[in-house]
């Protein structure tokens, strides 16, 4: 396993889970970010999901190797194991909820069709939606009061509010309510994604993954196209491309070393693969990213 320069934390800057007994952690953005000059450097969380509610201020976000501005007010959910960072304007007003990925199963026990929504970045802009912003602000204010208090049923209330916030985030991406066959397809593609994560450096053929899932390669391809619009092979290549971008952006390996680390036997083939998907050669991508990596 090649390690990049990006650390993996529990909460930012910490290697242990929060010491309090709550299954979820709450803090304002200012509580932590002010300690780091309002910059949260790129990092990841192995098994934690973070939901950030931004009310006021300017925010620049890094997600994987992309950098973009967030228009406040908004709600952002960062899934586990994804590189992210923020640069906040001083005094930004916002809140951060951190929860174990495993808690999703309990909170969405009756809405299993929404689970896949939390495998990717979720963004709910609220500018221009006064009603939606007002509802979300009341929910986070109530969450804050319950979190700081000791009233009877406190944990149940926290989980109820959190479940509402999660469902609104899932709905923002247009998640449907169909079940049965579509659920089986979604679960198959989710398992395929997990297998890709374990084996994408091995250059296994689609048939290898299909065999692990107990379906034919044709069935796997059809499921992937229906769920994602991508073929199974394209999804494998997408993961290789993402890892190449990460290593170019955040590791000290040279381009040839990155190609070998990803299973490319020919450095020229790696360069062509990256150029075809990214539009620029690996060395140029690294140069461009180095110029904008800092969050001014």
PDB file of C-alpha atoms in Angstrom:
ATOM      1  CA  UNK A   1       0.000   0.000   0.000  1.00  0.00           C
ATOM      2  CA  UNK A   2       1.413   3.387  -1.011  1.00  0.00           C
ATOM      3  CA  UNK A   3       0.743   6.074   1.564  1.00  0.00           C
ATOM      4  CA  UNK A   4       0.146   9.678   0.615  1.00  0.00           C
ATOM      5  CA  UNK A   5       0.890  12.758   2.690  1.00  0.00           C
ATOM      6  CA  UNK A   6      -2.785  13.100   3.620  1.00  0.00           C
ATOM      7  CA  UNK A   7      -3.499  12.102   7.239  1.00  0.00           C
ATOM      8  CA  UNK A   8      -6.512  10.136   8.395  1.00  0.00           C
ATOM      9  CA  UNK A   9      -8.126  11.418  11.577  1.00  0.00           C
ATOM     10  CA  UNK A  10     -11.066  10.754  13.836  1.00  0.00           C
ATOM     11  CA  UNK A  11     -11.981  14.395  14.398  1.00  0.00           C
ATOM     12  CA  UNK A  12      -9.592  16.780  12.628  1.00  0.00           C
ATOM     13  CA  UNK A  13      -6.181  16.686  14.332  1.00  0.00           C
ATOM     14  CA  UNK A  14      -7.177  13.817  16.636  1.00  0.00           C
ATOM     15  CA  UNK A  15      -6.414  10.095  16.480  1.00  0.00           C
ATOM     16  CA  UNK A  16      -8.986   8.943  19.055  1.00  0.00           C
ATOM     17  CA  UNK A  17     -12.785   9.083  18.969  1.00  0.00           C
ATOM     18  CA  UNK A  18     -14.506  11.728  21.061  1.00  0.00           C
ATOM     19  CA  UNK A  19     -14.444  10.758  24.759  1.00  0.00           C
ATOM     20  CA  UNK A  20     -18.125  11.486  25.453  1.00  0.00           C
ATOM     21  CA  UNK A  21     -20.660   8.622  25.248  1.00  0.00           C
ATOM     22  CA  UNK A  22     -22.840  10.122  22.500  1.00  0.00           C
ATOM     23  CA  UNK A  23     -22.907   8.145  19.229  1.00  0.00           C
ATOM     24  CA  UNK A  24     -22.551  11.433  17.334  1.00  0.00           C
ATOM     25  CA  UNK A  25     -20.277  14.454  17.867  1.00  0.00           C
ATOM     26  CA  UNK A  26     -21.331  18.087  17.499  1.00  0.00           C
ATOM     27  CA  UNK A  27     -19.302  21.300  17.429  1.00  0.00           C
ATOM     28  CA  UNK A  28     -19.399  24.684  15.760  1.00  0.00           C
ATOM     29  CA  UNK A  29     -16.973  25.338  12.953  1.00  0.00           C
ATOM     30  CA  UNK A  30     -15.351  28.105  14.973  1.00  0.00           C
ATOM     31  CA  UNK A  31     -14.551  25.811  17.914  1.00  0.00           C
ATOM     32  CA  UNK A  32     -12.017  23.838  15.883  1.00  0.00           C
ATOM     33  CA  UNK A  33     -11.208  25.916  12.810  1.00  0.00           C
ATOM     34  CA  UNK A  34     -10.225  29.029  14.772  1.00  0.00           C
ATOM     35  CA  UNK A  35      -7.430  26.924  16.325  1.00  0.00           C
ATOM     36  CA  UNK A  36      -6.018  26.278  12.854  1.00  0.00           C
ATOM     37  CA  UNK A  37      -6.294  29.815  11.450  1.00  0.00           C
ATOM     38  CA  UNK A  38      -9.637  28.871   9.821  1.00  0.00           C
ATOM     39  CA  UNK A  39      -8.029  26.257   7.577  1.00  0.00           C
ATOM     40  CA  UNK A  40      -8.780  22.533   7.777  1.00  0.00           C
ATOM     41  CA  UNK A  41      -6.037  20.945   5.681  1.00  0.00           C
ATOM     42  CA  UNK A  42      -6.844  17.988   3.374  1.00  0.00           C
ATOM     43  CA  UNK A  43      -7.458  14.805   5.374  1.00  0.00           C
ATOM     44  CA  UNK A  44      -9.833  11.838   5.511  1.00  0.00           C
ATOM     45  CA  UNK A  45     -11.790   9.748   8.024  1.00  0.00           C
ATOM     46  CA  UNK A  46     -11.710   5.957   7.721  1.00  0.00           C
ATOM     47  CA  UNK A  47     -15.164   5.232   9.130  1.00  0.00           C
ATOM     48  CA  UNK A  48     -16.776   8.579   9.909  1.00  0.00           C
ATOM     49  CA  UNK A  49     -19.264  10.706   7.975  1.00  0.00           C
ATOM     50  CA  UNK A  50     -19.329  14.472   8.481  1.00  0.00           C
ATOM     51  CA  UNK A  51     -22.252  16.815   7.870  1.00  0.00           C
ATOM     52  CA  UNK A  52     -21.485  20.533   7.780  1.00  0.00           C
ATOM     53  CA  UNK A  53     -24.228  23.165   7.953  1.00  0.00           C
ATOM     54  CA  UNK A  54     -22.829  26.513   6.790  1.00  0.00           C
ATOM     55  CA  UNK A  55     -24.918  29.589   7.580  1.00  0.00           C
ATOM     56  CA  UNK A  56     -22.706  32.593   6.866  1.00  0.00           C
ATOM     57  CA  UNK A  57     -19.249  33.305   5.513  1.00  0.00           C
ATOM     58  CA  UNK A  58     -17.000  32.393   2.617  1.00  0.00           C
ATOM     59  CA  UNK A  59     -15.939  28.768   2.228  1.00  0.00           C
ATOM     60  CA  UNK A  60     -13.504  27.124  -0.141  1.00  0.00           C
ATOM     61  CA  UNK A  61     -13.546  23.328  -0.199  1.00  0.00           C
ATOM     62  CA  UNK A  62     -11.151  20.632  -1.380  1.00  0.00           C
ATOM     63  CA  UNK A  63     -12.751  17.302  -2.253  1.00  0.00           C
ATOM     64  CA  UNK A  64     -10.281  14.716  -3.497  1.00  0.00           C
ATOM     65  CA  UNK A  65      -8.287  16.831  -5.993  1.00  0.00           C
ATOM     66  CA  UNK A  66     -10.972  19.379  -6.854  1.00  0.00           C
ATOM     67  CA  UNK A  67     -11.198  22.846  -5.326  1.00  0.00           C
ATOM     68  CA  UNK A  68     -14.430  24.859  -5.401  1.00  0.00           C
ATOM     69  CA  UNK A  69     -16.365  27.580  -3.604  1.00  0.00           C
ATOM     70  CA  UNK A  70     -19.433  26.780  -1.495  1.00  0.00           C
ATOM     71  CA  UNK A  71     -22.294  29.244  -1.585  1.00  0.00           C
ATOM     72  CA  UNK A  72     -23.719  29.777   1.905  1.00  0.00           C
ATOM     73  CA  UNK A  73     -26.099  28.874   3.391  1.00  0.00           C
ATOM     74  CA  UNK A  74     -25.749  25.212   2.457  1.00  0.00           C
ATOM     75  CA  UNK A  75     -25.455  21.686   3.798  1.00  0.00           C
ATOM     76  CA  UNK A  76     -22.532  19.418   2.844  1.00  0.00           C
ATOM     77  CA  UNK A  77     -22.009  15.731   3.644  1.00  0.00           C
ATOM     78  CA  UNK A  78     -18.560  14.183   3.212  1.00  0.00           C
ATOM     79  CA  UNK A  79     -18.556  10.352   3.082  1.00  0.00           C
ATOM     80  CA  UNK A  80     -16.007   8.179   4.836  1.00  0.00           C
ATOM     81  CA  UNK A  81     -12.553   7.630   3.301  1.00  0.00           C
ATOM     82  CA  UNK A  82     -12.704  10.668   1.001  1.00  0.00           C
ATOM     83  CA  UNK A  83     -10.045  13.387   1.091  1.00  0.00           C
ATOM     84  CA  UNK A  84     -11.452  16.805   1.937  1.00  0.00           C
ATOM     85  CA  UNK A  85     -10.438  20.141   3.434  1.00  0.00           C
ATOM     86  CA  UNK A  86     -11.829  23.629   3.988  1.00  0.00           C
ATOM     87  CA  UNK A  87     -10.677  27.230   4.070  1.00  0.00           C
ATOM     88  CA  UNK A  88     -13.157  29.380   6.002  1.00  0.00           C
ATOM     89  CA  UNK A  89     -13.359  33.131   6.232  1.00  0.00           C
ATOM     90  CA  UNK A  90     -12.666  34.222   9.840  1.00  0.00           C
ATOM     91  CA  UNK A  91     -15.779  34.138  11.974  1.00  0.00           C
ATOM     92  CA  UNK A  92     -17.730  31.862   9.653  1.00  0.00           C
ATOM     93  CA  UNK A  93     -21.008  30.650  11.180  1.00  0.00           C
ATOM     94  CA  UNK A  94     -21.598  26.919  10.904  1.00  0.00           C
ATOM     95  CA  UNK A  95     -21.955  23.548  12.585  1.00  0.00           C
ATOM     96  CA  UNK A  96     -20.383  20.107  12.121  1.00  0.00           C
ATOM     97  CA  UNK A  97     -21.958  16.738  12.936  1.00  0.00           C
ATOM     98  CA  UNK A  98     -19.710  13.659  12.900  1.00  0.00           C
ATOM     99  CA  UNK A  99     -21.166  10.156  13.036  1.00  0.00           C
ATOM    100  CA  UNK A 100     -19.858   6.624  12.538  1.00  0.00           C
ATOM    101  CA  UNK A 101     -20.701   5.221   9.119  1.00  0.00           C
ATOM    102  CA  UNK A 102     -22.195   2.185  10.853  1.00  0.00           C
ATOM    103  CA  UNK A 103     -24.855   4.399  12.457  1.00  0.00           C
ATOM    104  CA  UNK A 104     -26.510   4.898   9.056  1.00  0.00           C
ATOM    105  CA  UNK A 105     -27.962   1.397   9.220  1.00  0.00           C
ATOM    106  CA  UNK A 106     -29.772   2.199  12.448  1.00  0.00           C
ATOM    107  CA  UNK A 107     -30.943   5.672  11.451  1.00  0.00           C
ATOM    108  CA  UNK A 108     -32.177   4.563   8.034  1.00  0.00           C
ATOM    109  CA  UNK A 109     -33.409   1.105   9.010  1.00  0.00           C
ATOM    110  CA  UNK A 110     -36.768   1.723   7.336  1.00  0.00           C
ATOM    111  CA  UNK A 111     -35.264   3.559   4.349  1.00  0.00           C
ATOM    112  CA  UNK A 112     -32.584   1.187   3.070  1.00  0.00           C
ATOM    113  CA  UNK A 113     -33.073   2.621  -0.415  1.00  0.00           C
ATOM    114  CA  UNK A 114     -31.399   5.835   0.786  1.00  0.00           C
ATOM    115  CA  UNK A 115     -28.186   4.211   2.023  1.00  0.00           C
ATOM    116  CA  UNK A 116     -26.291   4.495  -1.258  1.00  0.00           C
ATOM    117  CA  UNK A 117     -26.803   8.274  -1.216  1.00  0.00           C
ATOM    118  CA  UNK A 118     -24.077   8.523   1.407  1.00  0.00           C
ATOM    119  CA  UNK A 119     -21.337   6.906  -0.674  1.00  0.00           C
ATOM    120  CA  UNK A 120     -20.597  10.195  -2.437  1.00  0.00           C
ATOM    121  CA  UNK A 121     -20.412  13.898  -1.658  1.00  0.00           C
ATOM    122  CA  UNK A 122     -23.826  15.447  -0.963  1.00  0.00           C
ATOM    123  CA  UNK A 123     -24.419  19.184  -1.358  1.00  0.00           C
ATOM    124  CA  UNK A 124     -27.681  20.947  -0.554  1.00  0.00           C
ATOM    125  CA  UNK A 125     -27.559  24.676  -1.445  1.00  0.00           C
ATOM    126  CA  UNK A 126     -30.019  26.740   0.571  1.00  0.00           C
ATOM    127  CA  UNK A 127     -29.359  30.222  -0.801  1.00  0.00           C
ATOM    128  CA  UNK A 128     -32.631  31.518  -2.192  1.00  0.00           C
ATOM    129  CA  UNK A 129     -34.602  28.906  -0.231  1.00  0.00           C
ATOM    130  CA  UNK A 130     -35.624  30.859   2.853  1.00  0.00           C
ATOM    131  CA  UNK A 131     -38.055  28.178   4.001  1.00  0.00           C
ATOM    132  CA  UNK A 132     -35.545  25.351   3.635  1.00  0.00           C
ATOM    133  CA  UNK A 133     -32.819  27.354   5.356  1.00  0.00           C
ATOM    134  CA  UNK A 134     -35.174  28.243   8.209  1.00  0.00           C
ATOM    135  CA  UNK A 135     -36.093  24.596   8.766  1.00  0.00           C
ATOM    136  CA  UNK A 136     -32.462  23.492   8.759  1.00  0.00           C
ATOM    137  CA  UNK A 137     -31.424  26.285  11.103  1.00  0.00           C
ATOM    138  CA  UNK A 138     -34.124  25.286  13.604  1.00  0.00           C
ATOM    139  CA  UNK A 139     -33.004  21.654  13.427  1.00  0.00           C
ATOM    140  CA  UNK A 140     -29.385  22.460  14.143  1.00  0.00           C
ATOM    141  CA  UNK A 141     -30.340  24.875  16.926  1.00  0.00           C
ATOM    142  CA  UNK A 142     -32.455  22.154  18.505  1.00  0.00           C
ATOM    143  CA  UNK A 143     -29.664  19.608  18.044  1.00  0.00           C
ATOM    144  CA  UNK A 144     -27.233  21.990  19.747  1.00  0.00           C
ATOM    145  CA  UNK A 145     -29.579  22.503  22.720  1.00  0.00           C
ATOM    146  CA  UNK A 146     -30.197  18.771  23.144  1.00  0.00           C
ATOM    147  CA  UNK A 147     -26.497  17.956  22.779  1.00  0.00           C
ATOM    148  CA  UNK A 148     -25.574  20.473  25.473  1.00  0.00           C
ATOM    149  CA  UNK A 149     -28.455  19.477  27.782  1.00  0.00           C
ATOM    150  CA  UNK A 150     -29.374  16.500  29.906  1.00  0.00           C
ATOM    151  CA  UNK A 151     -33.129  16.185  29.324  1.00  0.00           C
ATOM    152  CA  UNK A 152     -34.859  12.805  29.382  1.00  0.00           C
ATOM    153  CA  UNK A 153     -34.825  11.114  25.989  1.00  0.00           C
ATOM    154  CA  UNK A 154     -31.879  13.259  24.887  1.00  0.00           C
ATOM    155  CA  UNK A 155     -30.134  10.614  22.744  1.00  0.00           C
ATOM    156  CA  UNK A 156     -33.401   9.610  21.063  1.00  0.00           C
ATOM    157  CA  UNK A 157     -34.081  13.243  20.204  1.00  0.00           C
ATOM    158  CA  UNK A 158     -30.569  13.692  18.786  1.00  0.00           C
ATOM    159  CA  UNK A 159     -30.975  10.603  16.613  1.00  0.00           C
ATOM    160  CA  UNK A 160     -34.419  11.739  15.411  1.00  0.00           C
ATOM    161  CA  UNK A 161     -33.111  15.143  14.319  1.00  0.00           C
ATOM    162  CA  UNK A 162     -30.077  13.549  12.678  1.00  0.00           C
ATOM    163  CA  UNK A 163     -32.277  11.123  10.737  1.00  0.00           C
ATOM    164  CA  UNK A 164     -34.330  14.032   9.355  1.00  0.00           C
ATOM    165  CA  UNK A 165     -31.186  15.858   8.242  1.00  0.00           C
ATOM    166  CA  UNK A 166     -29.854  12.697   6.556  1.00  0.00           C
ATOM    167  CA  UNK A 167     -33.097  12.101   4.683  1.00  0.00           C
ATOM    168  CA  UNK A 168     -33.169  15.685   3.410  1.00  0.00           C
ATOM    169  CA  UNK A 169     -29.620  15.282   2.146  1.00  0.00           C
ATOM    170  CA  UNK A 170     -30.500  12.021   0.401  1.00  0.00           C
ATOM    171  CA  UNK A 171     -33.591  13.542  -1.197  1.00  0.00           C
ATOM    172  CA  UNK A 172     -31.534  16.455  -2.472  1.00  0.00           C
ATOM    173  CA  UNK A 173     -29.874  14.062  -4.888  1.00  0.00           C
ATOM    174  CA  UNK A 174     -33.166  12.779  -6.252  1.00  0.00           C
ATOM    175  CA  UNK A 175     -33.027   9.346  -4.625  1.00  0.00           C
ATOM    176  CA  UNK A 176     -36.141   7.412  -5.635  1.00  0.00           C
ATOM    177  CA  UNK A 177     -38.418   5.225  -3.576  1.00  0.00           C
ATOM    178  CA  UNK A 178     -38.552   2.149  -5.810  1.00  0.00           C
ATOM    179  CA  UNK A 179     -37.693  -1.110  -4.062  1.00  0.00           C
ATOM    180  CA  UNK A 180     -37.578  -4.835  -5.034  1.00  0.00           C
ATOM    181  CA  UNK A 181     -35.507  -5.407  -8.204  1.00  0.00           C
ATOM    182  CA  UNK A 182     -33.953  -1.955  -8.112  1.00  0.00           C
ATOM    183  CA  UNK A 183     -32.810  -2.557  -4.537  1.00  0.00           C
ATOM    184  CA  UNK A 184     -31.125  -5.807  -5.595  1.00  0.00           C
ATOM    185  CA  UNK A 185     -29.338  -4.016  -8.412  1.00  0.00           C
ATOM    186  CA  UNK A 186     -28.257  -1.215  -6.092  1.00  0.00           C
ATOM    187  CA  UNK A 187     -26.948  -3.700  -3.534  1.00  0.00           C
ATOM    188  CA  UNK A 188     -25.066  -5.594  -6.269  1.00  0.00           C
ATOM    189  CA  UNK A 189     -23.374  -2.405  -7.465  1.00  0.00           C
ATOM    190  CA  UNK A 190     -22.552  -1.423  -3.878  1.00  0.00           C
ATOM    191  CA  UNK A 191     -20.859  -4.802  -3.356  1.00  0.00           C
ATOM    192  CA  UNK A 192     -19.051  -4.391  -6.660  1.00  0.00           C
ATOM    193  CA  UNK A 193     -17.762  -1.002  -5.501  1.00  0.00           C
ATOM    194  CA  UNK A 194     -16.471  -2.588  -2.285  1.00  0.00           C
ATOM    195  CA  UNK A 195     -14.674  -5.278  -4.303  1.00  0.00           C
ATOM    196  CA  UNK A 196     -13.145  -2.654  -6.587  1.00  0.00           C
ATOM    197  CA  UNK A 197     -11.783  -0.902  -3.509  1.00  0.00           C
ATOM    198  CA  UNK A 198     -10.027  -4.097  -2.455  1.00  0.00           C
ATOM    199  CA  UNK A 199      -8.722  -5.194  -5.870  1.00  0.00           C
ATOM    200  CA  UNK A 200      -8.427  -2.248  -8.286  1.00  0.00           C
ATOM    201  CA  UNK A 201      -4.624  -2.360  -8.179  1.00  0.00           C
ATOM    202  CA  UNK A 202      -4.667  -6.044  -9.164  1.00  0.00           C
ATOM    203  CA  UNK A 203      -6.109  -5.450 -12.661  1.00  0.00           C
ATOM    204  CA  UNK A 204      -8.641  -8.222 -12.267  1.00  0.00           C
ATOM    205  CA  UNK A 205     -11.041  -8.718 -15.219  1.00  0.00           C
ATOM    206  CA  UNK A 206     -14.755  -7.990 -14.926  1.00  0.00           C
ATOM    207  CA  UNK A 207     -15.386 -11.742 -14.818  1.00  0.00           C
ATOM    208  CA  UNK A 208     -13.443 -11.973 -11.559  1.00  0.00           C
ATOM    209  CA  UNK A 209     -15.791  -9.492  -9.879  1.00  0.00           C
ATOM    210  CA  UNK A 210     -18.875 -11.056 -11.449  1.00  0.00           C
ATOM    211  CA  UNK A 211     -17.834 -14.447 -10.078  1.00  0.00           C
ATOM    212  CA  UNK A 212     -17.445 -13.019  -6.596  1.00  0.00           C
ATOM    213  CA  UNK A 213     -20.961 -11.579  -6.863  1.00  0.00           C
ATOM    214  CA  UNK A 214     -22.521 -14.748  -8.257  1.00  0.00           C
ATOM    215  CA  UNK A 215     -23.656 -13.200 -11.556  1.00  0.00           C
ATOM    216  CA  UNK A 216     -22.440 -13.201 -15.136  1.00  0.00           C
ATOM    217  CA  UNK A 217     -20.241 -10.427 -16.517  1.00  0.00           C
ATOM    218  CA  UNK A 218     -23.177  -9.363 -18.700  1.00  0.00           C
ATOM    219  CA  UNK A 219     -25.476  -9.082 -15.661  1.00  0.00           C
ATOM    220  CA  UNK A 220     -22.881  -7.064 -13.765  1.00  0.00           C
ATOM    221  CA  UNK A 221     -22.419  -4.695 -16.695  1.00  0.00           C
ATOM    222  CA  UNK A 222     -26.175  -4.229 -17.051  1.00  0.00           C
ATOM    223  CA  UNK A 223     -26.532  -3.512 -13.319  1.00  0.00           C
ATOM    224  CA  UNK A 224     -23.718  -0.970 -13.380  1.00  0.00           C
ATOM    225  CA  UNK A 225     -25.129   0.816 -16.417  1.00  0.00           C
ATOM    226  CA  UNK A 226     -28.607   0.960 -14.902  1.00  0.00           C
ATOM    227  CA  UNK A 227     -27.388   2.245 -11.533  1.00  0.00           C
ATOM    228  CA  UNK A 228     -24.516   4.531 -12.584  1.00  0.00           C
ATOM    229  CA  UNK A 229     -24.624   4.906 -16.348  1.00  0.00           C
ATOM    230  CA  UNK A 230     -21.121   3.391 -16.484  1.00  0.00           C
ATOM    231  CA  UNK A 231     -19.901  -0.053 -17.510  1.00  0.00           C
ATOM    232  CA  UNK A 232     -18.237  -2.298 -14.940  1.00  0.00           C
ATOM    233  CA  UNK A 233     -14.860  -1.805 -16.622  1.00  0.00           C
ATOM    234  CA  UNK A 234     -15.333   1.959 -16.643  1.00  0.00           C
ATOM    235  CA  UNK A 235     -16.024   1.898 -12.901  1.00  0.00           C
ATOM    236  CA  UNK A 236     -12.783  -0.021 -12.297  1.00  0.00           C
ATOM    237  CA  UNK A 237     -10.895   2.504 -14.419  1.00  0.00           C
ATOM    238  CA  UNK A 238     -12.634   5.367 -12.589  1.00  0.00           C
ATOM    239  CA  UNK A 239     -11.161   4.081  -9.322  1.00  0.00           C
ATOM    240  CA  UNK A 240      -7.687   3.746 -10.842  1.00  0.00           C
ATOM    241  CA  UNK A 241      -7.971   7.281 -12.189  1.00  0.00           C
ATOM    242  CA  UNK A 242      -9.044   8.623  -8.778  1.00  0.00           C
ATOM    243  CA  UNK A 243      -6.099   6.933  -7.051  1.00  0.00           C
ATOM    244  CA  UNK A 244      -3.710   8.265  -9.693  1.00  0.00           C
ATOM    245  CA  UNK A 245      -5.019  11.785  -9.063  1.00  0.00           C
ATOM    246  CA  UNK A 246      -4.646  11.339  -5.316  1.00  0.00           C
ATOM    247  CA  UNK A 247      -1.061  10.098  -5.554  1.00  0.00           C
ATOM    248  CA  UNK A 248      -0.074  12.830  -8.006  1.00  0.00           C
ATOM    249  CA  UNK A 249      -1.603  15.454  -5.748  1.00  0.00           C
ATOM    250  CA  UNK A 250      -0.628  14.191  -2.313  1.00  0.00           C
ATOM    251  CA  UNK A 251       2.331  11.787  -2.537  1.00  0.00           C
ATOM    252  CA  UNK A 252       6.058  12.189  -3.206  1.00  0.00           C
ATOM    253  CA  UNK A 253       6.221   9.338  -5.738  1.00  0.00           C
ATOM    254  CA  UNK A 254       7.368  10.249  -9.234  1.00  0.00           C
ATOM    255  CA  UNK A 255       5.062   9.586 -12.174  1.00  0.00           C
ATOM    256  CA  UNK A 256       6.735   6.287 -13.066  1.00  0.00           C
ATOM    257  CA  UNK A 257       6.508   5.081  -9.480  1.00  0.00           C
ATOM    258  CA  UNK A 258       2.824   5.949  -9.320  1.00  0.00           C
ATOM    259  CA  UNK A 259       2.170   3.965 -12.495  1.00  0.00           C
ATOM    260  CA  UNK A 260       3.923   0.913 -11.075  1.00  0.00           C
ATOM    261  CA  UNK A 261       2.114   1.318  -7.719  1.00  0.00           C
ATOM    262  CA  UNK A 262      -1.201   1.159  -9.594  1.00  0.00           C
ATOM    263  CA  UNK A 263      -0.271  -1.981 -11.511  1.00  0.00           C
ATOM    264  CA  UNK A 264       0.748  -0.411 -14.837  1.00  0.00           C
ATOM    265  CA  UNK A 265       3.677  -2.358 -16.220  1.00  0.00           C
ATOM    266  CA  UNK A 266       4.486   0.280 -18.840  1.00  0.00           C
ATOM    267  CA  UNK A 267       4.962   3.911 -17.680  1.00  0.00           C
ATOM    268  CA  UNK A 268       3.992   5.135 -21.152  1.00  0.00           C
ATOM    269  CA  UNK A 269       0.685   3.249 -20.925  1.00  0.00           C
ATOM    270  CA  UNK A 270      -0.019   4.868 -17.554  1.00  0.00           C
ATOM    271  CA  UNK A 271       0.625   8.309 -19.045  1.00  0.00           C
ATOM    272  CA  UNK A 272      -1.698   7.597 -21.971  1.00  0.00           C
ATOM    273  CA  UNK A 273      -4.379   6.218 -19.632  1.00  0.00           C
ATOM    274  CA  UNK A 274      -4.219   9.331 -17.466  1.00  0.00           C
ATOM    275  CA  UNK A 275      -4.108  11.750 -20.400  1.00  0.00           C
ATOM    276  CA  UNK A 276      -7.135  10.117 -22.029  1.00  0.00           C
ATOM    277  CA  UNK A 277      -9.212  10.441 -18.856  1.00  0.00           C
ATOM    278  CA  UNK A 278      -7.910  13.704 -17.407  1.00  0.00           C
ATOM    279  CA  UNK A 279      -7.100  15.659 -20.561  1.00  0.00           C
ATOM    280  CA  UNK A 280      -3.565  16.513 -19.384  1.00  0.00           C
ATOM    281  CA  UNK A 281      -0.478  14.322 -18.758  1.00  0.00           C
ATOM    282  CA  UNK A 282       0.274  13.225 -15.183  1.00  0.00           C
ATOM    283  CA  UNK A 283       3.195  15.641 -14.799  1.00  0.00           C
ATOM    284  CA  UNK A 284       1.058  18.565 -15.937  1.00  0.00           C
ATOM    285  CA  UNK A 285      -1.759  17.599 -13.551  1.00  0.00           C
ATOM    286  CA  UNK A 286       0.754  17.535 -10.663  1.00  0.00           C
ATOM    287  CA  UNK A 287       2.117  20.954 -11.639  1.00  0.00           C
ATOM    288  CA  UNK A 288      -1.359  22.493 -11.880  1.00  0.00           C
ATOM    289  CA  UNK A 289      -2.456  21.010  -8.566  1.00  0.00           C
ATOM    290  CA  UNK A 290       0.733  22.137  -6.794  1.00  0.00           C
ATOM    291  CA  UNK A 291      -0.070  25.685  -7.842  1.00  0.00           C
ATOM    292  CA  UNK A 292      -3.517  25.660  -6.260  1.00  0.00           C
ATOM    293  CA  UNK A 293      -3.100  23.173  -3.407  1.00  0.00           C
ATOM    294  CA  UNK A 294      -2.878  25.851  -0.762  1.00  0.00           C
ATOM    295  CA  UNK A 295      -6.252  27.330   0.189  1.00  0.00           C
ATOM    296  CA  UNK A 296      -5.616  31.089   0.164  1.00  0.00           C
TER     297      UNK A 296
END
